[in-house]
Coordinates of C-alpha atoms in Angstrom, one line a residue:
M67 CA -36.6 -14.6 267.9
E68 CA -34.0 -11.8 267.4
D69 CA -31.9 -13.6 264.9
I70 CA -34.6 -13.5 262.3
T71 CA -35.1 -10.3 260.2
R72 CA -37.9 -8.0 261.3
G73 CA -39.9 -5.8 258.9
G74 CA -38.1 -2.5 258.2
Q75 CA -34.8 -3.7 259.6
F76 CA -33.2 -3.8 256.2
L77 CA -32.6 -0.2 256.7
V78 CA -30.4 -0.5 259.8
K79 CA -29.0 -4.1 259.4
E80 CA -26.7 -5.4 256.8
T81 CA -28.3 -8.3 255.0
K82 CA -26.1 -11.1 253.7
C83 CA -26.8 -12.5 250.2
E84 CA -27.1 -16.1 251.6
N85 CA -30.0 -14.9 253.8
V86 CA -32.2 -13.7 250.9
F87 CA -34.4 -16.0 248.9
T88 CA -34.3 -15.5 245.1
P89 CA -36.2 -16.9 242.1
E90 CA -33.1 -19.1 241.5
D91 CA -33.8 -20.8 244.8
F92 CA -37.2 -22.3 243.7
S93 CA -37.5 -26.0 244.7
E94 CA -38.4 -28.6 242.1
E95 CA -42.0 -28.6 243.4
Q96 CA -42.1 -24.8 243.0
I97 CA -40.8 -25.1 239.4
M98 CA -43.4 -27.7 238.6
M99 CA -46.1 -25.5 240.1
R100 CA -44.8 -22.5 238.1
D101 CA -44.8 -24.5 234.8
S102 CA -48.3 -25.9 235.3
V103 CA -49.6 -22.3 235.9
K104 CA -47.8 -21.0 232.8
E105 CA -49.2 -23.9 230.8
F106 CA -52.7 -23.0 232.0
V107 CA -52.3 -19.4 231.1
D108 CA -50.9 -20.1 227.7
K109 CA -53.7 -22.5 226.9
E110 CA -56.7 -20.9 228.5
I111 CA -56.0 -17.2 228.8
W112 CA -53.4 -15.8 226.3
P113 CA -55.1 -17.2 223.1
N114 CA -58.4 -15.7 224.3
K115 CA -57.2 -12.2 225.1
N116 CA -59.7 -10.7 222.6
R117 CA -62.6 -12.2 224.6
F118 CA -61.4 -10.4 227.8
E119 CA -61.1 -7.2 225.9
A120 CA -64.6 -7.6 224.5
K121 CA -65.9 -7.6 228.1
D122 CA -66.9 -11.3 228.1
Y123 CA -67.6 -11.5 231.8
K124 CA -69.0 -15.0 231.5
F125 CA -65.7 -16.1 230.1
T126 CA -63.8 -14.7 233.0
E127 CA -66.0 -16.7 235.3
E128 CA -65.5 -19.8 233.2
V129 CA -61.7 -19.5 233.3
M130 CA -61.9 -18.9 237.1
R131 CA -63.8 -22.2 237.4
K132 CA -61.1 -24.0 235.4
A133 CA -58.5 -22.4 237.7
G134 CA -60.5 -23.8 240.6
D135 CA -60.5 -27.3 239.1
M136 CA -56.7 -27.1 238.7
G137 CA -56.4 -26.2 242.4
F138 CA -55.0 -22.7 241.8
L139 CA -57.6 -21.0 243.9
S140 CA -56.7 -23.1 247.0
V141 CA -52.9 -22.6 247.2
A142 CA -53.0 -20.4 250.3
V143 CA -55.9 -22.2 252.0
P144 CA -55.0 -24.6 254.8
E145 CA -55.5 -28.3 254.0
N146 CA -58.2 -28.9 256.6
Y147 CA -60.5 -26.5 254.7
G148 CA -60.0 -28.1 251.3
G149 CA -56.9 -26.2 250.3
M150 CA -53.3 -27.1 249.3
G151 CA -51.9 -25.3 252.4
M152 CA -48.8 -24.2 250.6
G153 CA -46.3 -21.6 251.9
F154 CA -46.4 -17.9 251.3
V155 CA -43.7 -18.0 248.5
D156 CA -45.8 -20.6 246.6
T157 CA -48.9 -18.3 247.0
C158 CA -46.9 -15.4 245.5
L159 CA -45.5 -17.7 242.7
V160 CA -48.9 -18.8 241.6
C161 CA -50.2 -15.2 241.8
D162 CA -47.2 -14.0 239.7
Y163 CA -47.5 -16.5 236.8
I164 CA -51.3 -16.6 236.6
S165 CA -51.5 -12.8 236.3
G166 CA -49.3 -12.0 233.3
A167 CA -51.7 -12.4 230.3
T168 CA -54.6 -10.1 231.2
G169 CA -55.5 -7.8 234.0
S170 CA -59.1 -8.9 233.8
F171 CA -58.4 -12.4 234.9
S172 CA -55.7 -11.4 237.4
T173 CA -58.1 -9.0 239.1
A174 CA -60.8 -11.7 239.4
F175 CA -58.2 -14.1 240.7
G176 CA -56.7 -11.7 243.2
A177 CA -60.0 -10.4 244.5
H178 CA -61.3 -13.9 245.0
T179 CA -58.2 -15.6 246.5
G180 CA -57.0 -12.5 248.4
I181 CA -59.5 -10.2 249.8
G182 CA -62.5 -12.5 249.0
T183 CA -61.4 -15.7 250.7
M184 CA -58.5 -14.7 253.0
P185 CA -60.4 -12.6 255.6
I186 CA -62.5 -15.7 256.4
T187 CA -59.4 -18.0 256.6
L188 CA -57.5 -15.4 258.8
Y189 CA -60.4 -14.0 260.9
G190 CA -63.2 -16.5 260.7
T191 CA -64.5 -18.8 263.4
E192 CA -64.1 -22.5 263.0
E193 CA -67.7 -22.8 262.0
Q194 CA -67.4 -19.9 259.4
K195 CA -64.3 -21.5 257.9
I196 CA -65.9 -25.0 257.6
K197 CA -69.0 -23.5 256.0
Y198 CA -67.4 -21.1 253.5
V199 CA -63.7 -21.8 252.8
P200 CA -63.9 -25.2 251.1
K201 CA -66.4 -23.9 248.6
L202 CA -64.3 -20.8 247.9
A203 CA -61.1 -22.9 247.6
S204 CA -62.6 -25.2 245.0
G205 CA -64.2 -22.4 242.9
E206 CA -67.7 -23.7 243.5
W207 CA -68.3 -20.3 245.1
F208 CA -66.6 -17.0 244.4
G209 CA -65.9 -14.2 246.8
A210 CA -66.0 -10.4 246.7
Y211 CA -65.0 -7.7 249.1
C212 CA -67.1 -4.6 249.9
L213 CA -65.1 -1.9 251.5
T214 CA -65.2 1.2 249.2
E215 CA -68.2 3.5 249.2
P216 CA -68.9 6.7 247.1
G217 CA -67.7 8.8 250.1
A218 CA -65.2 6.4 251.5
G219 CA -62.2 5.6 249.4
S220 CA -58.7 6.1 250.8
D221 CA -60.4 7.0 254.1
A222 CA -61.8 3.5 254.4
N223 CA -63.0 3.8 258.0
S224 CA -65.4 6.6 257.1
G225 CA -68.0 4.3 255.5
K226 CA -71.7 5.1 256.0
T227 CA -73.1 1.5 255.5
K228 CA -75.0 0.7 258.7
A229 CA -75.5 -2.6 260.5
V230 CA -78.5 -2.6 263.0
L231 CA -79.1 -5.5 265.5
S232 CA -82.6 -6.9 265.5
E233 CA -84.7 -6.8 268.6
D234 CA -84.4 -10.6 269.2
G235 CA -80.6 -10.2 268.9
K236 CA -80.4 -12.9 266.1
T237 CA -79.6 -10.9 262.9
Y238 CA -78.0 -7.7 261.7
S239 CA -79.8 -5.6 259.1
I240 CA -77.2 -4.1 256.7
T241 CA -78.1 -1.0 254.6
G242 CA -75.7 1.0 252.4
Q243 CA -74.0 1.4 249.1
K244 CA -70.6 -0.1 248.0
M245 CA -68.8 0.7 244.8
W246 CA -65.9 -0.7 242.6
I247 CA -66.7 -4.2 243.8
S248 CA -64.6 -6.7 241.9
N249 CA -66.3 -10.1 241.1
A250 CA -69.7 -8.6 242.1
G251 CA -71.4 -10.0 239.0
F252 CA -70.7 -13.6 239.7
C253 CA -69.8 -13.9 243.4
S254 CA -71.7 -16.1 246.0
V255 CA -70.4 -14.4 249.1
F256 CA -69.4 -10.8 250.0
I257 CA -67.1 -9.6 252.8
V258 CA -69.0 -6.5 253.8
F259 CA -67.8 -3.7 256.1
A260 CA -70.5 -1.7 258.0
R261 CA -70.8 0.4 261.1
I262 CA -72.8 -0.6 264.1
G263 CA -74.3 2.4 265.9
D264 CA -71.8 5.1 266.4
D265 CA -68.8 2.8 266.7
K266 CA -65.4 4.5 266.0
N267 CA -64.4 1.5 263.7
I268 CA -66.3 -0.5 261.1
T269 CA -67.2 -4.2 261.5
G270 CA -66.8 -7.1 259.0
F271 CA -69.6 -9.4 258.0
I272 CA -69.9 -12.5 255.7
V273 CA -72.9 -11.9 253.5
E274 CA -74.2 -14.5 251.1
N275 CA -75.3 -13.0 247.7
D276 CA -79.1 -13.5 247.7
P277 CA -81.0 -11.0 245.6
S278 CA -84.2 -11.7 247.5
N279 CA -82.4 -10.5 250.7
G280 CA -82.3 -6.8 249.7
I281 CA -79.2 -7.0 247.5
T282 CA -79.2 -5.2 244.2
M283 CA -76.5 -4.1 241.8
N284 CA -75.9 -1.5 239.1
E285 CA -74.8 -2.6 235.6
E286 CA -71.2 -3.4 235.0
E287 CA -68.8 -0.4 235.1
H288 CA -67.2 0.7 231.8
K289 CA -63.5 0.9 232.6
L290 CA -60.2 2.0 231.0
G291 CA -58.7 -1.5 231.5
I292 CA -59.4 -4.8 233.2
R293 CA -62.5 -4.8 231.0
A294 CA -63.8 -8.3 231.6
S295 CA -63.3 -8.2 235.4
S296 CA -66.8 -7.8 236.8
T297 CA -67.0 -4.4 238.7
R298 CA -70.3 -3.2 240.0
Q299 CA -71.9 -1.0 242.6
V300 CA -73.7 -3.1 245.2
F301 CA -76.7 -1.9 247.3
F302 CA -77.7 -3.5 250.6
N303 CA -81.3 -2.6 251.7
E304 CA -82.0 -4.1 255.1
T305 CA -80.1 -7.2 254.1
K306 CA -80.5 -9.7 257.0
V307 CA -77.3 -11.3 258.2
P308 CA -77.2 -13.8 261.1
V309 CA -75.2 -12.6 264.1
E310 CA -72.9 -15.6 263.7
N311 CA -71.7 -14.2 260.4
M312 CA -69.9 -11.3 262.0
L313 CA -66.2 -11.6 261.1
S314 CA -63.9 -11.4 264.1
E315 CA -65.4 -9.0 266.7
R316 CA -67.4 -5.8 266.7
G317 CA -65.3 -2.8 265.6
N318 CA -62.5 -5.0 264.2
G319 CA -63.4 -4.3 260.6
F320 CA -60.9 -1.6 260.0
K321 CA -58.1 -3.9 261.2
I322 CA -59.3 -6.7 259.0
A323 CA -59.4 -4.4 256.0
M324 CA -55.9 -3.1 256.6
N325 CA -54.4 -6.5 257.2
S326 CA -56.1 -8.0 254.2
L327 CA -54.7 -5.2 252.1
N328 CA -51.2 -5.8 253.4
V329 CA -51.3 -9.3 252.0
G330 CA -53.0 -8.0 248.9
R331 CA -50.2 -5.5 248.3
I332 CA -47.3 -8.0 248.0
K333 CA -49.6 -10.2 245.9
L334 CA -50.3 -7.3 243.6
A335 CA -46.6 -6.7 243.2
A336 CA -46.2 -10.4 242.3
A337 CA -49.2 -10.1 239.9
C338 CA -47.3 -7.3 237.9
L339 CA -44.1 -9.4 237.4
D340 CA -45.1 -11.9 234.7
A341 CA -46.9 -9.0 232.9
Q342 CA -43.5 -7.3 232.8
R343 CA -41.8 -10.4 231.4
R344 CA -44.5 -10.9 228.8
V345 CA -44.5 -7.3 227.7
T346 CA -40.7 -7.2 227.5
S347 CA -40.6 -10.5 225.5
G348 CA -43.2 -9.1 223.1
A349 CA -41.3 -5.9 222.6
I350 CA -38.0 -7.9 222.0
K351 CA -39.7 -10.2 219.4
Y352 CA -41.2 -7.2 217.6
A353 CA -37.9 -5.2 217.6
N354 CA -36.1 -8.2 216.1
E355 CA -38.7 -8.6 213.4
R356 CA -39.4 -5.0 212.5
I357 CA -37.1 -3.8 209.7
Q358 CA -36.4 -0.1 209.2
F359 CA -33.5 1.4 207.2
D360 CA -32.8 -2.2 206.1
V361 CA -32.0 -3.4 209.6
P362 CA -34.1 -4.8 212.6
I363 CA -35.0 -1.9 214.9
S364 CA -33.4 -4.0 217.8
S365 CA -30.0 -2.9 216.4
F366 CA -30.8 0.8 217.2
G367 CA -29.5 2.3 220.5
A368 CA -32.7 4.1 221.2
I369 CA -34.6 0.7 221.2
R370 CA -31.8 -1.1 223.1
Y371 CA -32.0 1.5 225.8
K372 CA -35.7 0.8 226.4
L373 CA -35.3 -3.0 226.4
A374 CA -32.5 -2.8 228.9
E375 CA -34.5 -0.6 231.3
M376 CA -37.6 -2.8 230.9
A377 CA -35.7 -6.0 231.7
T378 CA -33.9 -4.4 234.6
S379 CA -37.1 -3.3 236.3
A380 CA -38.6 -6.7 235.9
Y381 CA -35.5 -8.3 237.4
A382 CA -35.4 -5.9 240.3
G383 CA -39.1 -6.4 241.0
E384 CA -38.6 -10.2 241.1
S385 CA -35.7 -9.9 243.4
A386 CA -37.5 -7.7 245.9
T387 CA -40.8 -9.5 245.8
Y388 CA -39.5 -13.0 246.4
R389 CA -37.1 -11.7 249.1
A390 CA -40.0 -10.2 251.1
A391 CA -42.3 -13.2 250.4
K392 CA -39.7 -15.6 252.0
D393 CA -39.1 -13.3 254.9
I394 CA -42.9 -13.4 255.6
E395 CA -42.9 -17.2 255.1
N396 CA -40.0 -17.6 257.7
R397 CA -41.8 -15.3 260.1
I398 CA -45.1 -17.3 259.8
K399 CA -43.2 -20.6 260.4
L400 CA -41.4 -19.2 263.4
R401 CA -44.7 -18.1 265.0
E402 CA -46.3 -21.5 264.3
E403 CA -43.3 -23.2 266.0
E404 CA -43.9 -20.9 269.0
G405 CA -47.4 -22.3 269.2
N406 CA -49.4 -19.6 267.4
S407 CA -52.4 -20.9 265.3
H408 CA -52.0 -20.7 261.5
Q409 CA -54.4 -17.8 261.5
E410 CA -52.5 -15.8 264.1
A411 CA -49.1 -16.7 262.6
E412 CA -50.0 -15.6 259.0
L413 CA -51.6 -12.4 260.2
K414 CA -48.7 -11.4 262.4
G415 CA -46.2 -12.6 259.8
V416 CA -47.6 -10.3 257.1
E417 CA -48.2 -7.4 259.5
E418 CA -44.5 -7.6 260.5
F419 CA -43.5 -6.9 256.9
A420 CA -46.3 -4.3 256.1
I421 CA -43.6 -1.7 255.2
E422 CA -42.0 -4.0 252.5
C423 CA -45.5 -4.9 251.2
S424 CA -46.2 -1.2 250.7
I425 CA -42.8 -0.6 249.1
L426 CA -43.4 -3.4 246.6
K427 CA -46.9 -2.4 245.7
V428 CA -45.7 1.1 244.7
A429 CA -42.5 0.1 243.0
V430 CA -43.7 -2.8 240.9
S431 CA -47.0 -1.2 239.9
E432 CA -45.1 1.8 238.5
D433 CA -42.6 -0.4 236.8
I434 CA -45.3 -2.4 234.9
Q435 CA -46.9 0.9 233.7
N436 CA -43.5 2.2 232.4
C437 CA -42.8 -1.2 230.9
A438 CA -46.1 -1.3 229.0
D439 CA -45.7 2.3 227.9
E440 CA -42.3 1.6 226.4
G441 CA -43.7 -1.5 224.9
I442 CA -46.2 0.6 223.0
Q443 CA -43.4 3.0 221.9
I444 CA -41.3 0.1 220.5
F445 CA -44.3 -1.1 218.5
G446 CA -44.8 2.5 217.3
G447 CA -48.1 3.0 215.6
M448 CA -48.9 -0.7 215.9
G449 CA -48.6 -0.4 219.6
F450 CA -51.5 2.0 219.7
S451 CA -53.7 -0.5 217.8
E452 CA -56.0 -3.1 219.5
D453 CA -54.5 -5.7 217.1
T454 CA -51.4 -5.9 219.3
P455 CA -51.3 -6.8 223.0
M456 CA -49.4 -3.7 224.1
E457 CA -52.3 -1.2 224.4
S458 CA -54.4 -3.6 226.6
A459 CA -51.3 -4.3 228.8
W460 CA -50.9 -0.5 229.2
R461 CA -54.6 0.0 230.1
D462 CA -54.7 -2.9 232.5
A463 CA -51.5 -1.7 234.2
R464 CA -53.1 1.6 235.1
I465 CA -55.4 0.2 237.9
A466 CA -52.4 -1.3 239.8
R467 CA -51.4 2.2 241.1
I468 CA -54.9 2.8 242.4
Y469 CA -56.4 -0.3 244.0
E470 CA -55.1 -2.0 247.3
G471 CA -54.5 1.5 248.5
T472 CA -53.3 4.2 246.1
N473 CA -49.5 4.6 245.6
E474 CA -49.7 7.9 247.4
I475 CA -51.3 6.3 250.5
N476 CA -48.8 3.4 250.3
R477 CA -45.8 5.8 250.1
M478 CA -47.0 7.6 253.2
L479 CA -47.8 4.4 255.0
S480 CA -44.3 2.9 254.4
V481 CA -42.5 5.8 256.1
G482 CA -45.3 6.2 258.7
M483 CA -45.1 2.6 259.7
L484 CA -41.3 2.7 259.9
I485 CA -41.5 5.7 262.3
K486 CA -44.1 3.8 264.4
K487 CA -41.9 0.8 264.6
A488 CA -39.0 3.0 265.7
M489 CA -41.3 4.4 268.5
K490 CA -42.2 0.9 269.6
G491 CA -38.5 -0.1 269.7
H492 CA -39.0 -2.8 267.0
V493 CA -36.5 -1.1 264.7
D494 CA -33.8 1.0 266.1
L495 CA -33.7 4.1 263.9
L496 CA -32.7 6.7 266.5
G497 CA -29.3 5.0 267.2
P498 CA -28.2 4.8 263.6
A499 CA -29.6 8.3 262.8
S500 CA -27.6 9.9 265.6
K501 CA -24.5 8.0 264.4
V502 CA -25.0 9.6 261.0
Q503 CA -25.2 13.0 262.6
E504 CA -21.9 12.4 264.4
E505 CA -20.3 11.2 261.1
L506 CA -21.4 14.4 259.4
M507 CA -19.6 16.4 262.1
G508 CA -16.4 14.4 261.7
I509 CA -13.7 14.6 259.1
P510 CA -14.4 12.2 256.1
S511 CA -11.8 9.6 255.2
F512 CA -9.8 10.4 252.1
E513 CA -8.3 6.9 251.7
T514 CA -9.1 5.1 248.5
P515 CA -10.9 1.9 249.5
D516 CA -10.2 -1.5 248.1
Y517 CA -13.0 -2.3 245.7
S518 CA -11.4 -5.3 244.0
E519 CA -14.1 -7.7 245.2
L520 CA -17.3 -7.8 243.1
F521 CA -20.0 -5.4 244.4
A522 CA -17.7 -4.1 247.2
E523 CA -18.4 -0.5 246.1
E524 CA -22.0 -1.1 245.3
K525 CA -22.7 -2.6 248.8
E526 CA -20.8 0.2 250.5
L527 CA -22.9 2.6 248.4
I528 CA -26.1 0.9 249.6
G529 CA -24.9 1.5 253.2
K530 CA -24.4 5.1 252.4
L531 CA -27.8 5.5 250.8
K532 CA -29.3 4.1 254.1
K533 CA -27.4 6.9 255.9
A534 CA -28.8 9.4 253.5
F535 CA -32.3 8.2 254.3
L536 CA -31.7 8.2 258.1
M537 CA -30.3 11.7 257.8
V538 CA -33.2 13.2 255.9
A539 CA -36.0 11.3 257.7
G540 CA -34.3 11.8 261.0
G541 CA -34.0 15.5 260.4
A542 CA -37.7 15.7 259.4
V543 CA -38.8 13.8 262.5
Q544 CA -36.7 16.0 264.7
K545 CA -38.2 19.1 263.2
F546 CA -41.9 18.2 263.0
G547 CA -42.2 15.3 265.5
P548 CA -45.7 13.7 265.3
D549 CA -46.9 16.6 263.0
L550 CA -44.8 15.0 260.2
E551 CA -47.9 13.2 259.1
G552 CA -49.2 16.6 257.9
H553 CA -46.2 17.2 255.7
Q554 CA -47.1 14.7 252.9
Q555 CA -44.7 16.0 250.3
L556 CA -41.8 15.3 252.7
L557 CA -43.2 11.8 253.5
I558 CA -43.5 11.0 249.9
A559 CA -39.9 12.1 249.1
A560 CA -38.7 10.0 252.0
A561 CA -40.7 7.1 250.8
D562 CA -39.1 7.3 247.3
M563 CA -35.7 7.1 249.0
L564 CA -36.8 4.1 251.1
I565 CA -38.3 2.3 248.1
E566 CA -35.1 2.7 246.0
I567 CA -32.9 1.4 248.8
Y568 CA -35.0 -1.8 249.3
M569 CA -35.3 -2.5 245.5
A570 CA -31.6 -1.8 244.8
E571 CA -30.3 -3.8 247.7
S572 CA -32.6 -6.7 246.8
T573 CA -31.3 -6.7 243.3
I574 CA -27.6 -6.6 244.4
L575 CA -28.1 -9.4 246.9
R576 CA -29.9 -11.6 244.4
T577 CA -27.1 -11.1 241.9
E578 CA -24.3 -11.6 244.4
K579 CA -25.9 -14.9 245.4
L580 CA -26.1 -15.9 241.7
V581 CA -22.4 -15.0 241.1
N582 CA -21.4 -17.1 244.1
L583 CA -23.4 -20.0 242.5
K584 CA -22.4 -19.7 238.9
G585 CA -19.4 -17.4 238.6
K586 CA -19.4 -13.8 237.4
D587 CA -18.9 -14.6 233.7
A588 CA -22.0 -16.8 233.5
V589 CA -24.2 -14.0 234.8
K590 CA -22.6 -10.9 233.5
E591 CA -26.0 -9.6 232.3
Q592 CA -27.5 -9.9 235.8
V593 CA -24.5 -8.1 237.2
A594 CA -25.1 -5.3 234.7
M595 CA -28.7 -5.0 235.7
A596 CA -27.9 -4.8 239.4
E597 CA -25.3 -2.0 238.6
L598 CA -27.7 -0.2 236.3
Y599 CA -30.6 -0.3 238.9
L600 CA -28.3 1.0 241.6
Y601 CA -27.0 3.9 239.5
K602 CA -30.6 5.1 238.8
A603 CA -31.6 4.6 242.5
V604 CA -28.6 6.8 243.6
D605 CA -29.9 9.5 241.3
I606 CA -33.4 9.3 242.7
I607 CA -32.2 9.4 246.3
A608 CA -30.0 12.4 245.6
L609 CA -32.8 14.2 244.0
R610 CA -35.5 13.4 246.6
G611 CA -33.1 14.0 249.5
K612 CA -32.1 17.4 248.2
E613 CA -35.7 18.4 247.7
S614 CA -36.5 17.5 251.3
I615 CA -33.4 19.1 252.9
I616 CA -33.9 22.4 251.1
S617 CA -37.6 22.4 252.1
F618 CA -37.3 21.8 255.9
A619 CA -33.7 22.9 256.9
E620 CA -31.9 26.2 256.5
G621 CA -28.6 27.9 257.2
D622 CA -25.8 25.8 258.6
E623 CA -28.0 22.8 259.1
Q624 CA -29.0 22.8 255.5
R625 CA -25.4 23.2 254.3
M626 CA -24.3 20.4 256.5
M627 CA -27.0 18.0 255.3
L628 CA -26.5 18.8 251.6
M629 CA -22.8 18.1 252.1
G630 CA -23.7 14.8 253.8
L631 CA -26.1 13.9 250.9
R632 CA -23.4 14.5 248.3
R633 CA -21.0 12.3 250.4
F634 CA -23.6 9.6 250.7
T635 CA -24.5 9.5 247.0
K636 CA -21.0 9.7 245.5
Y637 CA -19.4 6.9 243.5
T638 CA -15.7 6.4 243.5
N639 CA -15.8 4.6 240.2
M640 CA -18.7 5.5 237.9
P641 CA -20.2 2.7 235.9
N642 CA -20.4 2.9 232.1
I643 CA -24.2 3.1 231.8
V644 CA -24.4 2.7 228.0
G645 CA -22.1 -0.2 228.3
L646 CA -24.3 -1.9 230.9
R647 CA -27.4 -1.4 228.8
E648 CA -25.6 -2.9 225.8
T649 CA -24.6 -6.0 227.9
I650 CA -28.2 -6.5 229.1
T651 CA -29.8 -6.0 225.7
A652 CA -27.4 -8.1 223.6
K653 CA -28.5 -11.3 225.4
L654 CA -32.2 -10.3 225.3
I655 CA -32.0 -9.8 221.5
A656 CA -30.1 -13.1 221.0
E657 CA -32.6 -15.1 223.2
N658 CA -35.5 -13.2 221.6
E659 CA -37.3 -13.0 225.0
Y660 CA -36.9 -11.9 228.6
C661 CA -34.5 -14.5 229.7
Y662 CA -33.4 -13.6 233.2

């Protein structure tokens, strides 16, 4: 089992480019699947964008039924429960391409297929799965997920909703209030989390949506974005639920909630990818058509700068998301081969890569926001108008940094989980961290290395960035030990370093694999994007590393670590950043769309 990558190990192990999966590795079946999803979106969703913006909830439900007829809701469901039983990469692929046109539909789709259906597939008994999953997979029924309460948001386990067992021991009576429930307005079944007695942890239940059983709802919420995704408060007043509808076992609800969110996080990252491609393509087309000072604005450096950055973020997001998706898929397969049930294998596979899922959720949700923001800017005054798709893309993007665990929570989780893995011995951080300490005490080499091979310097730099992280995080752990959890600003700075390492490395590895396949000249734009992304990552790591070091270390230790940070973030040959952006944008403008 040791020859396969474990979650978080990217930090201490060198990954070879032939061992990462990239969008260029899609099989013929995957390409056909992608194209049928794109066709569906271009026919059913994109032309009707105005209906979503006009809060046409019925239309969202209608398009969800059509998605069910096409089989898109059943990709991740095992075949024996009426699904397609496809792999984890396929699931992410469908989620990616079905989500690009409007956040209203992608939220409905994600809430139903992810947190609405998946808890039953992964935690349900055989009877529960046979009863509910086929209906959810076909779109005959829709699912919703009731975790958040007015007083329980990020602190999900503090919910007040109660479940009381009847005297005859046959039903639970659920009472409480849930809020921000996606799909509430048209769902047939809820996954509800409630507390039994004074249990430390909440418990999950499958609750059918029957208004005569003490279930009422508030009106639809009026939201900044995702306007046609149904979002309501749901009230349970002594709602009777048969004991056999408990999900997993008593007190297991918090675990179910957290593991469901892990899967939700990588899928949310995937769901932001096609949105970036579409926004970038829309901005390119507009920049090519818009004439100012007698030339298209796409000829201006200020605009070209933006387009290059937008495309680079999208390319990096794809690289990292599909890398992690395939790692999870491999892990699931391995566990199934070892005799685990599909349920167990999928749960453990995703849990293994929970760090990467948190990293991706943060990085890609912030990239789509920046992308849409720059999209508005390129459109100028028109971008601010509802007549162009940019302002709705910007509004829809905003929720991605909040749901499935806020980006602040996910930043702290990524580093917290890494430290826990180190404590359990799943990732050896202490060995490499003490090696970095020794290296700092030694005399640096002044030889000029041979960087003649493509990406030789970049890959060495990635290795040094990992050392920078180990030095800073290791220093913080040494100083604060288990109390580090209370130092959120340091955790968040360390998380930013971790995120940039994973994203930059994924982008370099994808591009190196592409160069090996097609030759450097054929993919010079991708090479430029990999180099541009890394350059910016180095800057962020230097900045966040410095901020941490000067906040927790002093005297000689501080001087030593700052010197190490400079050494670990230093280029031998600086890239020509303006030149890289020009290379990237020239092709975008010629192709008149995001073409990578």
